[in-house]
Coordinates of C-alpha atoms in Angstrom, one line a residue:
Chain P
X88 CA -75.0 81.6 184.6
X89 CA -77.3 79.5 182.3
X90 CA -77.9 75.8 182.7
X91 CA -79.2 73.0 180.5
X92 CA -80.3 74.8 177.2
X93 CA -80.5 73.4 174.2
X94 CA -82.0 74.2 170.9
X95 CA -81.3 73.2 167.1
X96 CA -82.3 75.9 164.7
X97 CA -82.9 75.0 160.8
X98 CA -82.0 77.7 157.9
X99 CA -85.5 79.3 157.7
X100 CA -86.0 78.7 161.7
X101 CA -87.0 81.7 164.0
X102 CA -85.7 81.7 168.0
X103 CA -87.3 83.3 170.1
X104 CA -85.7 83.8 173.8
X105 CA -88.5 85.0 176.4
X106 CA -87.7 85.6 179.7
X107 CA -87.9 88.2 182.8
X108 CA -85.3 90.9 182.7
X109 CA -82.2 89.4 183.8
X110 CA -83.0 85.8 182.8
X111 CA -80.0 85.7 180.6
X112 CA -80.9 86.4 177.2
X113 CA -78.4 88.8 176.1
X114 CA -75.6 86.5 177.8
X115 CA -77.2 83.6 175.5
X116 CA -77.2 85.9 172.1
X117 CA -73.3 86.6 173.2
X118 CA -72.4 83.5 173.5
X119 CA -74.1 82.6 170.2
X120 CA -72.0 85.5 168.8
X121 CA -68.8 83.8 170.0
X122 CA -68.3 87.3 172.2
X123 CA -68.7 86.0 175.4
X124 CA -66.8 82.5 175.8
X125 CA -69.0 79.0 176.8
X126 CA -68.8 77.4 180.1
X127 CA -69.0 74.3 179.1
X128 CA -70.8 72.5 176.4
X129 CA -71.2 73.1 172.6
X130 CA -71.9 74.9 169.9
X131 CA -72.1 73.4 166.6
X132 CA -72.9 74.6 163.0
X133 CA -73.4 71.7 160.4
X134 CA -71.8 69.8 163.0
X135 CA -68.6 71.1 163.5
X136 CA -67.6 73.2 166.3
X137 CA -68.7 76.6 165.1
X138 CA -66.3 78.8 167.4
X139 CA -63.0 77.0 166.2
X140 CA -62.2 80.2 164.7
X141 CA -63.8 83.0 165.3
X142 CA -63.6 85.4 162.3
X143 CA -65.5 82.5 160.7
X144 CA -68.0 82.3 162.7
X145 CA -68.3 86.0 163.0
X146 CA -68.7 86.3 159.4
X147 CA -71.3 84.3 159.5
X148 CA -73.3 86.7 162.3
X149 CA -75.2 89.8 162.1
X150 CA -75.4 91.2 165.6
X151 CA -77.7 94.1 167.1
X152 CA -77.3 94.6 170.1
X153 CA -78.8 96.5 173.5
X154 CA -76.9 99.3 172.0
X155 CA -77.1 100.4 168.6
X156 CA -73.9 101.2 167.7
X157 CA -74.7 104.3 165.4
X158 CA -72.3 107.5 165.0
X159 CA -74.6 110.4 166.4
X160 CA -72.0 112.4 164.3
X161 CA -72.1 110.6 161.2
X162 CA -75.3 110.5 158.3
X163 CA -78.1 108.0 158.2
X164 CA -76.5 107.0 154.9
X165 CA -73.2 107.0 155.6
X166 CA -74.3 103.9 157.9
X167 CA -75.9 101.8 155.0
X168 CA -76.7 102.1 152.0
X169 CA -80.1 103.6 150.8
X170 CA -81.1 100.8 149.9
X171 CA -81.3 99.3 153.3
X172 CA -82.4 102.7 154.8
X173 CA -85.5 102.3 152.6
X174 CA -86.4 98.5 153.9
X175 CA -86.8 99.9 157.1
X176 CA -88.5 103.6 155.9
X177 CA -85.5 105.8 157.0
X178 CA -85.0 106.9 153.1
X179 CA -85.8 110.4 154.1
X180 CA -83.7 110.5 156.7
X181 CA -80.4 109.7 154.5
X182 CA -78.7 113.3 155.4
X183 CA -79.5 113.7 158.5
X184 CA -76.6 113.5 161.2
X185 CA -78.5 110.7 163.4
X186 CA -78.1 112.7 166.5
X187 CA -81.3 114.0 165.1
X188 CA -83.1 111.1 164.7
X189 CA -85.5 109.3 167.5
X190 CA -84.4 106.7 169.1
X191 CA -86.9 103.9 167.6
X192 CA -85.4 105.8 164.0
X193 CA -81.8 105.3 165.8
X194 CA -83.3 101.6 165.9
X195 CA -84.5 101.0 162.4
X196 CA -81.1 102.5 161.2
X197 CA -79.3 99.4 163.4
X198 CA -82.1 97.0 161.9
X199 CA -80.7 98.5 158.5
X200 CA -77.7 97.8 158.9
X201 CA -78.3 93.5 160.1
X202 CA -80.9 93.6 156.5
X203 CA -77.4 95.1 154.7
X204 CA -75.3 92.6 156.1
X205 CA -76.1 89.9 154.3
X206 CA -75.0 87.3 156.9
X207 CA -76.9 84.2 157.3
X208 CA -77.6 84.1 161.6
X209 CA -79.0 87.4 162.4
X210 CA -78.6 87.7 166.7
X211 CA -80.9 90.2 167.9
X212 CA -81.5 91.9 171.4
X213 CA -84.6 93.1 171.9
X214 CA -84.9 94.3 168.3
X215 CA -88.2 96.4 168.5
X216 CA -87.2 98.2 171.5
X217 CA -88.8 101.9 170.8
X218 CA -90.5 100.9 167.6
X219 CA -94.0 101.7 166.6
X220 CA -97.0 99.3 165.3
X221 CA -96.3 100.1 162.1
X222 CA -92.4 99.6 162.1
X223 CA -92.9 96.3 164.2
X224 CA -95.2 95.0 161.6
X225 CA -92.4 96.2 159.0
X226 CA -89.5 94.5 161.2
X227 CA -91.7 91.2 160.8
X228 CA -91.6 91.3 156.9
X229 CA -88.0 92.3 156.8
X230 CA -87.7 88.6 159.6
X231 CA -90.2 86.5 157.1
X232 CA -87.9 87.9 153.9
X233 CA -85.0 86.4 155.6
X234 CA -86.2 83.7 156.5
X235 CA -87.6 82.3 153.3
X236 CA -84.0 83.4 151.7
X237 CA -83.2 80.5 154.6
X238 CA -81.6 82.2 157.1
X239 CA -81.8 82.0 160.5
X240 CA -83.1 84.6 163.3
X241 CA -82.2 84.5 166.9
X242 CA -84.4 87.3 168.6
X243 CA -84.9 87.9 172.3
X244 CA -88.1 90.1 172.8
X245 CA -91.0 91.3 175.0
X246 CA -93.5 92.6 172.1
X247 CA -95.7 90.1 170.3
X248 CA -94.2 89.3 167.5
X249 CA -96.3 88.2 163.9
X250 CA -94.3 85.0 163.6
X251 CA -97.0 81.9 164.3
X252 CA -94.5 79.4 163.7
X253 CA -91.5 80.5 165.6
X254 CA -89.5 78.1 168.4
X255 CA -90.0 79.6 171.8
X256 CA -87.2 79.4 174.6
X257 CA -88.1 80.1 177.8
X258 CA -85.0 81.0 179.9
Chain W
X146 CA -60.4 97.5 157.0
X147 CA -60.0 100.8 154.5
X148 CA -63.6 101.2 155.6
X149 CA -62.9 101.5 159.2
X150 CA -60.2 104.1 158.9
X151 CA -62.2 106.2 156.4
X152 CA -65.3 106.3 159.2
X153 CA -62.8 107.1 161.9
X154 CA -61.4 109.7 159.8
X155 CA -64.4 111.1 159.0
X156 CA -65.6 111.2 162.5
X157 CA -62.1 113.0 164.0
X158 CA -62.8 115.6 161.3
X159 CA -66.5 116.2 162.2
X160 CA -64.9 116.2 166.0
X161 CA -61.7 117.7 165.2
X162 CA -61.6 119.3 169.0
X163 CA -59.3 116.1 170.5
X164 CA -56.5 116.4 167.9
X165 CA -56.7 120.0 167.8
X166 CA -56.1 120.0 171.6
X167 CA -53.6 117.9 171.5
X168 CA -51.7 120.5 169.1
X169 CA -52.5 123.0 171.1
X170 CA -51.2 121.0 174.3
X171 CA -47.9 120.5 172.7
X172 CA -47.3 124.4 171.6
X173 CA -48.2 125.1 175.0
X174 CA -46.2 122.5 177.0
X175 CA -43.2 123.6 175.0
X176 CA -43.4 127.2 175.4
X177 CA -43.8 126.6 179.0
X178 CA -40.2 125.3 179.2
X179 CA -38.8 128.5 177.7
X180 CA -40.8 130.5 180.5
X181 CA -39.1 128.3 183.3
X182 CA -35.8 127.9 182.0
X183 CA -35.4 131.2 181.1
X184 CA -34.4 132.2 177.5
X185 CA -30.8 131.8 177.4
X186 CA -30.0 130.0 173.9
X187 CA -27.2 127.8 175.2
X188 CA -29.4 126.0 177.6
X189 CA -32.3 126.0 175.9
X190 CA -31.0 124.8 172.3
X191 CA -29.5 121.9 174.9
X192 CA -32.8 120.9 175.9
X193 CA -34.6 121.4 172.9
X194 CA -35.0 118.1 171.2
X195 CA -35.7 117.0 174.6
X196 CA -38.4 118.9 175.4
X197 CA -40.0 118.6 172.0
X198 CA -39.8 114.9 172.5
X199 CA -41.3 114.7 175.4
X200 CA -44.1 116.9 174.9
X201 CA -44.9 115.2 171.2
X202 CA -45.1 112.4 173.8
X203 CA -47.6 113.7 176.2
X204 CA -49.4 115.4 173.5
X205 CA -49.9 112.1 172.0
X206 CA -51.4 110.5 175.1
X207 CA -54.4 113.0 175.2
X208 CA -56.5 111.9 172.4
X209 CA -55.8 107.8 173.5
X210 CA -58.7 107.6 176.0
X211 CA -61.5 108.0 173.1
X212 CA -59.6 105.3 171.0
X213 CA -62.0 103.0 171.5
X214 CA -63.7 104.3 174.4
X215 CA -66.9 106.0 172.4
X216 CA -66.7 102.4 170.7
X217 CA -66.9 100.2 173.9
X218 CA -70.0 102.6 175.0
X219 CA -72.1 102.6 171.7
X220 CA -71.9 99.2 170.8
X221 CA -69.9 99.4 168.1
X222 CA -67.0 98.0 169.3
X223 CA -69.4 93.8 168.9
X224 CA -70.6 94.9 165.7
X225 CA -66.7 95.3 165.2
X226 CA -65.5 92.4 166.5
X227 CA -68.0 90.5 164.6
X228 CA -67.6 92.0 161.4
X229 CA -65.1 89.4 160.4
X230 CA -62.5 91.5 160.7
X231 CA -59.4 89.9 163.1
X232 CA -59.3 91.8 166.5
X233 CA -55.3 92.9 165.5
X234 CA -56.6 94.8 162.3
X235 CA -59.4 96.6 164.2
X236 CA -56.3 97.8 166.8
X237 CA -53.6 98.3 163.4
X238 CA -56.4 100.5 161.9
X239 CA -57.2 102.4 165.3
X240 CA -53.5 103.1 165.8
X241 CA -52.9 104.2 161.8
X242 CA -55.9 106.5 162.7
X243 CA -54.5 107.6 165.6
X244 CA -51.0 108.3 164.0
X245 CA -52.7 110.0 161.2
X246 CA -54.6 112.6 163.4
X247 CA -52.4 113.1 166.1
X248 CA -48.8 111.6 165.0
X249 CA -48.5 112.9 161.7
X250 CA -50.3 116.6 162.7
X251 CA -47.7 116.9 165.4
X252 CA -44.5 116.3 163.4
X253 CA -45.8 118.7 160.7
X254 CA -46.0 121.3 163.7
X255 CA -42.9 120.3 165.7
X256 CA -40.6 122.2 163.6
X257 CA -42.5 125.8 165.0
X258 CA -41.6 124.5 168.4
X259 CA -37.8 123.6 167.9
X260 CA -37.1 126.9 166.6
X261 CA -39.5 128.7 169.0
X262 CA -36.5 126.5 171.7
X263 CA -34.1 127.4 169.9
X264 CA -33.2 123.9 168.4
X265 CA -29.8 124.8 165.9
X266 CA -30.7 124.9 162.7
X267 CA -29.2 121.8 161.3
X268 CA -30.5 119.8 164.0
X269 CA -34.0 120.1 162.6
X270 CA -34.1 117.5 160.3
X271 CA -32.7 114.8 162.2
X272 CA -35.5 115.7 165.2
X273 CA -38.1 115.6 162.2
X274 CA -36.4 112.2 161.1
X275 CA -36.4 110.5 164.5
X276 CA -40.1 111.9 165.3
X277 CA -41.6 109.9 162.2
X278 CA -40.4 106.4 163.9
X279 CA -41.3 108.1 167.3
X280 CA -45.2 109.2 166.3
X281 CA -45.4 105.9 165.1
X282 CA -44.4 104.3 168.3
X283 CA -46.5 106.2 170.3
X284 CA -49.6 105.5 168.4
X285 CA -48.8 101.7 168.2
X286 CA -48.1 101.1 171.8
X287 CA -50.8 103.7 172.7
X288 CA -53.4 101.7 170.9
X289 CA -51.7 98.6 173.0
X290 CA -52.7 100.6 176.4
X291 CA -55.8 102.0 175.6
X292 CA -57.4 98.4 174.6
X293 CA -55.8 96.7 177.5
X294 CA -57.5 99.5 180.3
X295 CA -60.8 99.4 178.3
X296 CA -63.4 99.1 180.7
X297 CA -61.8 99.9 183.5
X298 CA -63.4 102.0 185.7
X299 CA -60.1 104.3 186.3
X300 CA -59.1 103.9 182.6
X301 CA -57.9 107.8 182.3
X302 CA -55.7 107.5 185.5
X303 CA -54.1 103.9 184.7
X304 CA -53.7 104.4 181.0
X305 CA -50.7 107.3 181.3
X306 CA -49.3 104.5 184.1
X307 CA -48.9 101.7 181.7
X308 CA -48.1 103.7 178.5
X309 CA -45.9 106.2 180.0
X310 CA -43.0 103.3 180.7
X311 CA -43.5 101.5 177.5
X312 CA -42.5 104.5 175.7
X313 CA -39.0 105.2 177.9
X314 CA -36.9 102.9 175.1
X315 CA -38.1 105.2 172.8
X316 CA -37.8 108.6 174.2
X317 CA -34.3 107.5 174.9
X318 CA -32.8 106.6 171.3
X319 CA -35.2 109.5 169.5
X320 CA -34.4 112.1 171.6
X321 CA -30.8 111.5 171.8
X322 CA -30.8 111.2 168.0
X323 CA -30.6 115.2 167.2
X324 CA -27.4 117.1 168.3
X325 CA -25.8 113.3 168.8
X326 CA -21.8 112.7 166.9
X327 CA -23.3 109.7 166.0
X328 CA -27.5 109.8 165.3
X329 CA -27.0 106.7 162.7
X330 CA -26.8 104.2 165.7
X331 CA -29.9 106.1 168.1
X332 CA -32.3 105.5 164.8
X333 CA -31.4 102.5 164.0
X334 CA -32.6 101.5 168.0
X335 CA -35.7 103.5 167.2
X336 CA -36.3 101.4 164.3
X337 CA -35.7 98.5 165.7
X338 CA -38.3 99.3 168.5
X339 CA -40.8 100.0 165.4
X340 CA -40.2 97.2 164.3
X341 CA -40.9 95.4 167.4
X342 CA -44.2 97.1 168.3
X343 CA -45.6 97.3 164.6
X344 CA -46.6 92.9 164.9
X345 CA -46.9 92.9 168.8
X346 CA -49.2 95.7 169.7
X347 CA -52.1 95.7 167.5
X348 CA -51.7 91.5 168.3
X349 CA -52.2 92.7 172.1
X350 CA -54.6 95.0 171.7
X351 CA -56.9 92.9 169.6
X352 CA -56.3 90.1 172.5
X353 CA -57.4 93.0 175.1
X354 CA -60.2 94.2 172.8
X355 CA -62.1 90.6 172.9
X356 CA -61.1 90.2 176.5
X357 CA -63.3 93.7 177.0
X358 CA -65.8 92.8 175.0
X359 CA -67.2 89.4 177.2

């Protein structure tokens, strides 16, 4: 159960949730989401109730998850298109099943797909879980690009992130 | 929503094993009726539509459990629900996808087991004409009972419990609709029941599928 939070994010604004394992970040990114339902209080977009129906809000949402909901069966590419394969450096790996791939590649393949979304709040659970340097640096371009578009990023993490001017929540 | 049946296509082909067994169940389950009845043709052309319906039935169950069980475990059932897609058209494309590699695949193969029992000749067709409603029925309320035990921890154990006795309606108009004077009045019950279960189930199941998912 969380208490007392409250944060108002601007397009172009960065979140970032810190807190020990267990604190409640995921719960918080759910309920963001519109998965799991509030409590009590509000959540408001442009001032309106933004759960009032859902599909609206969810269209609104790019969500990764703990999990990253890839196909082990199923080709990097027939995921997302190449052209979000190659934001996050997976373009070689467009034919292979992804029950070859590693599981920081198995990552960058969900990141793909959040960059191919094209939705405006992107909710992410510990995004650069498994990554190396060099892919967290890239996942920190891919943020900055959406963020100068104006959208809006929503991130719990551990790992230092290149974003001086993120909020913090500490949870 | 095209998409989403065209991926779960793709995967059933790539892991054709739970359809195929479910073909395979049916064939099997059938034949074993001719073993234990014993192959007098009076009695077993009697049964026949019976037996066919019932095991089209229990074949259909088998593949149910991985409906959106693989879903619920990798994740992909959030990214679903927050695709923007309504929960009822996630469940109506999980149960067309269902029909179409379980439903459909079994009617094509249920004429081998009605003559294999013996079914009279011109009783074929109306079997074949009451299994299309009946396949359907299955993979609608199916669908319904798979969402609904997602999560559970028993969900292979309680899922035949609360499907098996939606589907009695059904069983009884289809498989009285072959060798009956009047079959006209059986389908039109069966249709009826289609008709019923095409709006409600996938509106349950998508209720179900967000209730899993929190």
């Amino acid at each position: 159960m969380l208490n007392g939070i409250s944060f108002a994010l601007n397009p172009g604004g960065f979140l970032l949730l810190r807190g020990a394992n267990g604190a409640g970040k995921s719960t918080l990114l759910r309920t963001l989401a519109g998965l799991t339902p509030l409590a009590g209080g509000a959540l408001l977009w442009d001032g309106a109730p933004a759960l009032a129906d859902f599909c609206t809000h969810a269209a609104r949402v790019a969500w990764l998850g703990h999990l990253d909901a890839v196909k082990p069966a199923l080709r990097a590419a027939e995921h997302v298109p190449v052209a979000a394969l190659a934001r996050v450096g997976l373009e070689k790996f467009a034919d292979l099943p992804v029950r070859l791939l590693s599981a920081g590649q198995k990552r960058r393949l969900a990141l793909a797909r959040v960059t191919a979304s094209g939705r405006v709040l992107w909710l992410l659970d510990e995004p650069t879980t498994g990554l190396d340097a060099a892919s967290v640096a890239r996942f920190a371009e891919i943020c900055a690009a959406h963020r100068a578009g104006g959208g809006m990023i929503v991130a719990s993490t551990h790992t230092p992130l290149d974003a001086p001017d993120a909020q913090e929540l500490a949870l | 929503m095209r998409a989403l049946i065209a991926q779960d296509l793709k995967l059933s082909l790539r892991q054709g094993a739970d359809s195929a067994a479910a073909l395979v169940f049916f064939i099997i389950a059938g034949s074993l009726f001719a073993f234990a009845v014993g192959p007098a043709p009076g009695l077993l052309a009697r049964l026949a539509a019976g037996v066919v319906w019932v095991c089209a039935l229990l074949a259909a169950l088998l593949p149910l459990d991985r409906v959106f069980a693989p879903d619920f475990e990798d994740g992909t059932l959030d990214v679903l629900l927050l695709s923007g897609l309504p929960a009822y058209e996630i469940a109506f494309a999980k149960a067309l996808t269902h029909w179409l590699t379980t439903g459909l695949p079994l009617l094509l193969i249920a004429p081998v087991l009605a003559v294999m029992l013996r079914l009279p000749g011109g009783q074929i067709n109306a079997l074949l004409a009451s299994l299309v409603p009946g396949t359907m029925i299955f993979s609608l309320l199916g669908t319904f009972s798979a969402a609904v035990t997602l999560g559970a921890r028993r969900a292979s154990v309680l899922m035949p419990v609360i499907t098996l006795p939606l589907m009695i309606p059904a069983l009884i108009f289809g498989a009285s609709v072959a060798g009956s004077a009047h079959p006209a009045a059986a389908f039109y019950m069966l249709g009826a029941i289609l008709a019923a279960a095409l709006p409600l189930a996938p509106l349950g199941a998508g209720l179900a599928l967000r209730a899993a998912s929190e």
